[in-house]
XYZ file of C-alpha atoms in Angstrom:
421
model
C -0.026 0.495 -0.215
C 2.881 2.326 0.518
C 4.419 2.139 -2.903
C 0.897 3.222 -4.135
C 1.203 5.693 -1.816
C 4.676 6.750 -2.839
C 5.114 6.171 -5.943
C 1.069 6.617 -6.764
C 1.366 8.937 -10.373
C 4.746 7.468 -11.586
C 3.205 4.097 -11.593
C -0.046 6.271 -13.666
C 2.486 7.742 -16.165
C 3.887 4.264 -16.899
C 0.963 2.760 -17.768
C 0.395 5.419 -19.400
C 2.950 4.780 -22.102
C 2.636 1.453 -21.961
C -1.150 1.967 -22.751
C -0.563 3.659 -25.477
C 2.323 1.444 -26.715
C -0.430 -1.361 -26.402
C -3.092 0.343 -28.037
C -0.170 1.098 -31.186
C 0.331 -2.473 -31.515
C -3.530 -2.809 -31.707
C -3.723 -0.149 -34.698
C -0.513 -1.673 -36.241
C -2.042 -5.308 -36.314
C -5.280 -5.772 -35.981
C -7.106 -3.304 -37.692
C -5.510 -4.609 -40.934
C -9.063 -7.122 -40.201
C -11.263 -4.777 -41.469
C -8.765 -3.153 -43.971
C -6.614 -6.061 -45.891
C -9.142 -7.276 -47.569
C -10.623 -4.094 -49.727
C -6.711 -3.393 -50.855
C -5.892 -7.249 -51.563
C -9.143 -6.781 -53.956
C -8.121 -3.519 -55.353
C -11.745 -1.827 -54.056
C -9.194 0.305 -51.752
C -5.487 1.059 -52.088
C -3.791 1.422 -48.753
C -3.353 4.847 -48.246
C -7.130 5.201 -48.909
C -7.903 2.633 -46.810
C -5.526 3.541 -43.460
C -7.323 7.545 -43.916
C -11.472 5.258 -43.681
C -9.755 3.452 -41.271
C -7.940 6.369 -38.741
C -12.197 7.911 -39.016
C -14.038 4.707 -38.182
C -11.522 2.753 -35.722
C -10.830 5.901 -33.871
C -14.903 7.224 -34.334
C -15.757 3.399 -32.625
C -13.117 3.982 -30.292
C -13.978 7.163 -28.718
C -17.336 7.528 -29.266
C -18.366 3.781 -28.220
C -15.618 2.982 -26.824
C -16.520 2.730 -22.926
C -17.769 5.049 -20.063
C -17.204 2.458 -17.387
C -14.668 -0.703 -17.798
C -14.429 -4.175 -16.365
C -11.268 -3.463 -14.263
C -10.151 -6.517 -14.922
C -10.582 -7.512 -18.429
C -12.513 -10.488 -18.917
C -12.369 -12.363 -15.886
C -9.601 -13.471 -16.463
C -7.786 -13.420 -13.063
C -9.542 -13.338 -9.543
C -8.867 -10.438 -7.965
C -9.256 -11.583 -4.048
C -5.971 -12.871 -4.707
C -4.432 -9.133 -4.795
C -6.997 -7.422 -1.831
C -4.143 -7.126 0.898
C -1.337 -6.611 -2.068
C -2.894 -3.952 -4.560
C 0.689 -2.851 -5.667
C 0.551 -6.679 -7.378
C -2.145 -5.141 -9.542
C -0.380 -2.493 -10.718
C 2.616 -4.086 -11.210
C 0.899 -6.750 -13.442
C -1.504 -4.601 -15.596
C 1.768 -2.864 -16.951
C 3.722 -5.605 -17.546
C 0.330 -7.535 -19.245
C 0.739 -4.498 -21.243
C 3.849 -4.083 -22.030
C 4.227 -8.032 -22.335
C 1.533 -7.920 -25.160
C 2.441 -4.453 -26.935
C 6.037 -6.314 -27.375
C 5.112 -9.392 -29.410
C 2.734 -7.195 -31.481
C 5.846 -5.203 -32.355
C 6.821 -7.625 -33.717
C 4.022 -9.729 -34.765
C 3.224 -6.327 -36.608
C 7.041 -6.461 -38.054
C 7.412 -9.848 -39.758
C 3.454 -9.097 -41.013
C 1.770 -11.751 -39.008
C -1.632 -11.217 -37.577
C -1.859 -12.304 -34.491
C -4.951 -11.325 -31.720
C -4.806 -9.128 -29.772
C -7.063 -10.702 -27.050
C -5.002 -13.347 -26.749
C -1.838 -11.090 -26.333
C -2.758 -9.261 -23.709
C -5.152 -12.341 -22.233
C -1.592 -14.337 -22.517
C 0.289 -11.418 -20.132
C -2.281 -11.410 -17.430
C -1.575 -15.382 -17.226
C 1.930 -15.008 -17.382
C 1.817 -12.408 -14.161
C -0.629 -13.503 -12.324
C 0.220 -16.843 -12.457
C 3.644 -17.018 -11.955
C 3.798 -13.745 -10.132
C 1.148 -14.168 -7.305
C -0.783 -18.205 -7.307
C -1.688 -20.589 -10.039
C -5.233 -20.453 -8.013
C -5.517 -16.835 -9.575
C -5.920 -17.374 -12.507
C -10.256 -18.178 -13.730
C -8.615 -22.111 -16.256
C -12.073 -22.076 -17.471
C -11.560 -18.886 -19.600
C -8.312 -19.502 -20.763
C -9.436 -22.754 -21.960
C -12.799 -20.986 -23.757
C -10.243 -19.405 -25.474
C -7.771 -21.129 -26.960
C -11.310 -23.796 -27.692
C -11.771 -20.331 -30.276
C -8.839 -20.913 -31.863
C -10.400 -23.767 -34.100
C -13.737 -23.016 -34.121
C -14.049 -19.116 -35.089
C -12.321 -19.523 -38.219
C -13.546 -22.647 -38.675
C -17.632 -20.984 -38.255
C -16.524 -18.140 -40.744
C -14.721 -20.103 -43.210
C -17.589 -22.339 -43.515
C -20.105 -19.081 -44.472
C -17.568 -17.108 -46.447
C -17.517 -21.118 -48.481
C -20.877 -20.735 -48.921
C -21.136 -16.931 -49.533
C -18.822 -17.249 -51.993
C -20.565 -20.488 -53.738
C -23.724 -18.663 -53.987
C -22.536 -15.777 -55.496
C -20.668 -17.330 -57.854
C -23.739 -20.006 -59.220
C -26.554 -17.524 -58.540
C -24.151 -14.123 -61.352
C -20.293 -15.809 -61.992
C -21.427 -19.146 -63.631
C -25.185 -17.447 -66.020
C -25.236 -16.642 -69.276
C -25.934 -12.616 -68.309
C -23.921 -11.914 -65.050
C -25.231 -8.406 -65.260
C -28.707 -9.364 -65.472
C -28.426 -11.389 -62.886
C -26.188 -9.410 -60.526
C -29.153 -6.731 -60.796
C -31.347 -9.396 -59.488
C -29.665 -10.845 -56.766
C -27.249 -8.075 -55.163
C -30.084 -6.550 -53.513
C -30.550 -9.324 -51.147
C -26.925 -9.318 -50.742
C -26.730 -6.141 -49.904
C -29.613 -6.586 -47.454
C -27.976 -9.397 -45.785
C -24.944 -6.947 -45.582
C -26.691 -4.748 -43.779
C -28.417 -6.859 -41.655
C -24.570 -8.207 -40.159
C -23.359 -4.788 -40.306
C -25.940 -3.303 -38.426
C -26.123 -5.839 -36.030
C -22.520 -6.186 -35.363
C -22.739 -2.697 -34.922
C -25.527 -2.363 -32.366
C -24.460 -4.943 -30.863
C -20.344 -4.853 -30.560
C -20.298 -0.766 -32.189
C -22.495 0.823 -28.951
C -22.651 -2.052 -26.684
C -20.633 0.411 -24.160
C -23.518 3.503 -24.527
C -26.415 3.332 -22.001
C -29.154 2.322 -24.492
C -31.149 -0.228 -23.663
C -31.550 -2.115 -26.608
C -32.950 -5.228 -26.529
C -32.292 -8.452 -28.372
C -35.752 -8.278 -30.631
C -34.949 -4.534 -30.928
C -31.585 -5.142 -32.314
C -33.030 -7.138 -34.688
C -35.838 -5.182 -35.768
C -33.325 -1.469 -36.066
C -31.544 -4.742 -38.335
C -34.121 -5.720 -40.673
C -35.289 -2.115 -41.005
C -31.765 -1.103 -41.618
C -31.049 -3.420 -43.694
C -33.834 -3.029 -46.027
C -33.527 0.671 -46.305
C -29.698 -0.547 -47.745
C -31.049 -2.958 -49.704
C -33.470 0.022 -51.583
C -31.137 1.827 -52.193
C -29.136 -0.214 -53.846
C -31.656 -1.594 -56.451
C -32.403 2.233 -56.995
C -28.717 2.625 -57.430
C -28.205 -0.066 -60.012
C -30.704 0.020 -61.397
C -29.302 3.467 -62.950
C -26.045 1.449 -63.578
C -25.868 1.669 -67.934
C -24.256 -1.414 -69.027
C -23.829 -2.243 -72.735
C -24.860 -5.830 -72.228
C -23.690 -7.223 -75.857
C -19.933 -6.193 -75.128
C -17.986 -9.526 -74.573
C -19.095 -11.469 -70.598
C -15.281 -10.081 -69.394
C -16.556 -6.879 -69.398
C -19.512 -7.722 -67.088
C -17.419 -9.765 -64.632
C -15.781 -6.617 -64.676
C -18.528 -4.053 -63.945
C -20.332 -6.417 -61.677
C -17.140 -7.005 -58.871
C -16.708 -2.948 -59.560
C -20.335 -3.066 -57.321
C -18.556 -5.689 -55.530
C -16.697 -2.933 -54.895
C -18.857 -0.544 -53.571
C -20.431 -2.648 -50.650
C -17.171 -4.175 -49.455
C -15.531 -0.395 -48.539
C -19.079 0.213 -46.174
C -18.917 -3.311 -44.766
C -15.122 -2.038 -44.354
C -16.490 0.589 -42.566
C -18.480 -1.047 -40.321
C -16.606 -3.672 -39.278
C -13.632 -0.679 -38.389
C -16.389 1.148 -36.295
C -16.827 -1.761 -34.046
C -13.160 -3.266 -33.741
C -12.583 0.364 -32.758
C -15.210 0.766 -29.786
C -14.662 -3.021 -29.338
C -10.714 -3.946 -28.803
C -9.710 -0.508 -28.132
C -10.392 -2.276 -24.481
C -7.372 -4.291 -24.609
C -5.100 -1.386 -24.170
C -7.601 1.293 -21.693
C -8.786 -2.251 -19.316
C -5.239 -2.679 -18.009
C -4.544 1.123 -18.253
C -7.517 2.071 -16.161
C -7.430 -0.608 -13.419
C -4.090 0.504 -12.737
C -5.685 4.464 -12.626
C -8.462 3.221 -10.967
C -6.337 1.503 -8.348
C -3.837 4.469 -7.264
C -6.832 7.006 -7.074
C -9.036 5.040 -4.565
C -5.810 4.153 -2.657
C -5.291 0.192 -3.097
C -9.006 -0.397 -3.537
C -9.969 -2.410 -6.273
C -13.566 -2.264 -7.899
C -15.036 -4.724 -10.365
C -15.761 -1.638 -12.749
C -14.081 1.674 -13.217
C -15.620 5.379 -14.480
C -12.924 5.869 -17.491
C -10.685 9.018 -16.785
C -11.620 11.710 -19.642
C -8.131 11.418 -21.157
C -7.806 7.748 -21.680
C -10.025 7.064 -24.632
C -8.185 9.146 -26.675
C -4.850 7.764 -25.676
C -6.125 4.779 -26.725
C -7.380 6.478 -29.938
C -4.298 8.043 -30.990
C -2.479 5.161 -30.268
C -4.470 3.288 -32.906
C -4.949 5.735 -35.165
C -0.607 5.940 -34.785
C 0.170 2.630 -35.093
C -2.122 1.832 -38.299
C -0.790 4.825 -39.797
C 3.345 3.751 -39.181
C 3.149 0.130 -39.561
C -0.093 -1.478 -40.595
C 0.650 -1.766 -44.105
C 2.538 -4.766 -43.167
C -0.286 -6.809 -42.170
C -2.985 -5.597 -44.655
C -1.031 -6.630 -47.519
C -0.781 -10.475 -45.640
C -4.089 -10.577 -44.983
C -5.100 -9.034 -48.446
C -2.640 -10.482 -50.691
C -0.485 -13.272 -49.309
C -3.366 -15.728 -48.211
C -5.004 -15.896 -51.403
C -5.991 -13.651 -54.590
C -8.859 -11.831 -53.789
C -11.724 -9.918 -56.063
C -14.106 -8.044 -54.614
C -17.148 -10.431 -55.030
C -14.272 -12.524 -53.186
C -13.162 -10.255 -50.278
C -16.990 -8.832 -49.656
C -18.130 -12.415 -48.693
C -14.871 -12.311 -46.555
C -15.357 -9.297 -44.817
C -19.216 -10.423 -44.723
C -18.688 -14.545 -43.158
C -16.734 -12.395 -40.207
C -18.547 -9.621 -39.538
C -21.966 -13.000 -39.417
C -19.338 -15.221 -36.974
C -18.852 -11.489 -35.105
C -22.688 -11.662 -34.780
C -22.523 -15.584 -34.147
C -20.255 -15.850 -31.086
C -21.445 -12.565 -29.221
C -25.236 -14.404 -29.246
C -23.620 -17.616 -28.050
C -21.454 -16.182 -25.657
C -17.991 -17.069 -27.633
C -14.845 -15.355 -27.184
C -13.774 -13.861 -30.311
C -11.127 -12.858 -32.036
C -11.794 -10.638 -35.198
C -8.423 -11.448 -36.724
C -8.572 -15.367 -36.888
C -12.111 -15.150 -37.746
C -11.500 -12.803 -40.751
C -8.301 -15.200 -41.389
C -11.081 -17.885 -41.196
C -13.096 -16.351 -43.816
C -9.836 -15.441 -46.539
C -9.325 -18.787 -46.672
C -13.090 -20.495 -46.517
C -13.330 -17.886 -50.238
C -9.259 -20.013 -51.036
C -10.868 -23.368 -50.968
C -13.542 -22.205 -52.511
C -11.473 -22.547 -55.703
C -9.511 -25.513 -54.849
C -6.529 -26.016 -52.099
C -4.586 -24.651 -54.616
C -5.303 -21.476 -54.808
C -4.115 -20.936 -51.296
C -0.546 -19.403 -49.954
C -0.119 -22.400 -47.491
C 3.127 -21.756 -46.598
C 1.615 -17.802 -45.373
C -0.778 -19.690 -44.039
C 1.056 -22.433 -41.496
C 3.450 -18.830 -40.603
C -0.300 -17.368 -39.363
C -0.909 -20.767 -37.634
C 2.237 -20.608 -35.979
C 2.008 -17.057 -34.482
C -1.377 -17.472 -33.051
C -0.274 -20.866 -30.822
C 2.839 -18.885 -30.310
C 0.653 -16.232 -29.096
C -0.485 -16.683 -25.736
C 2.783 -18.791 -24.182
C 5.448 -15.396 -25.475
C 2.457 -13.158 -24.099
C 3.122 -14.922 -20.891
C 6.470 -15.307 -20.891
C 7.463 -11.109 -21.488
C 5.016 -10.722 -18.501
C 6.442 -12.385 -15.755
C 10.061 -11.305 -16.746
C 8.693 -7.179 -16.514
C 6.701 -8.087 -13.882
C 10.011 -9.597 -11.612
C 11.752 -5.995 -13.655
C 9.035 -4.417 -11.845
C 9.288 -5.817 -8.534
C 12.430 -5.638 -7.605
C 12.052 -2.044 -8.741
C 9.923 -0.622 -6.263
C 10.221 -3.431 -3.654
């Protein structure tokens, strides 16, 4: 307790610096989930993608990032073990942020899309199990996260496979692709509008005190989807294409329609991601500020200090601007060749999986969801369409994320402990 009274301000400054570093890592690595497919399919240039992502990620993080945050992210550790030694929880949270951010920096430099959620969870588990007690960790939660490595990419891969194949059968493999596109694309727009409205309500706006019930959310989503489909139908009806030109020209024009759809999908995913994953950086930081501010008392939920959300938002934008292009290239170009229709199938499948997982209460990684969806699109064209070397590297990086985060966190925890005690 004396340590908190004597060094409180120093610890808060340290936490703010590593919190910004962690947000920077989220921007560098995780934002590719929203923008990678758009860049890979050439619907957006890398510059356009980064500008759009900056706007929507920051808006999500700042406007809907949560006024109150759980002190301990996802209930991974039992706070009762720290009642007598709150300074250990402060050291641990700072160490966890520093460890997760360091791993994200390494992964981003190598162009590996890893899960920021799993990085911070691994880091928190590491310091709690080795620095305090093995019993301080809620192991069932950790088991659920490990299980999600297999389940979420599988769900999104299957959905992407189905969406992509349906577009092939209904539009691309027909005699008149343009005519079929005018008939079926509004249906895809309805589906996209419905799923993205649900993602925005359930994920993007869940931290705001709106009290939208389950039934209400579905009604709003259906209404939004109907409006999107009607607008889409009007715009597609206005498109004037020469029906007599070669079939290849039809394909190009149909892909243009999907490219517009895809940009909208990417914006919604970026907003939902900013609002949701900023908690990986600001949750542990808020815990430190709360414990120091309450003179060692650990509360389950704490109101955010005014400066924490902007810090997280700016961190995400800085990481994205400086380093984001590497992971965007891996997801967009490294796994399989993407066109706007394929990219749209992957984005929509990832959004569907987020909705399904939220409803089922599954722990989810947006990175693994999107990689699974891109793999699903690749599989629809046969195993030869997938770069298996890139996929192997990605899977290895996922598996080592938890232990690497834990190992670095233990080292930083012992260093901090020896510095202050």
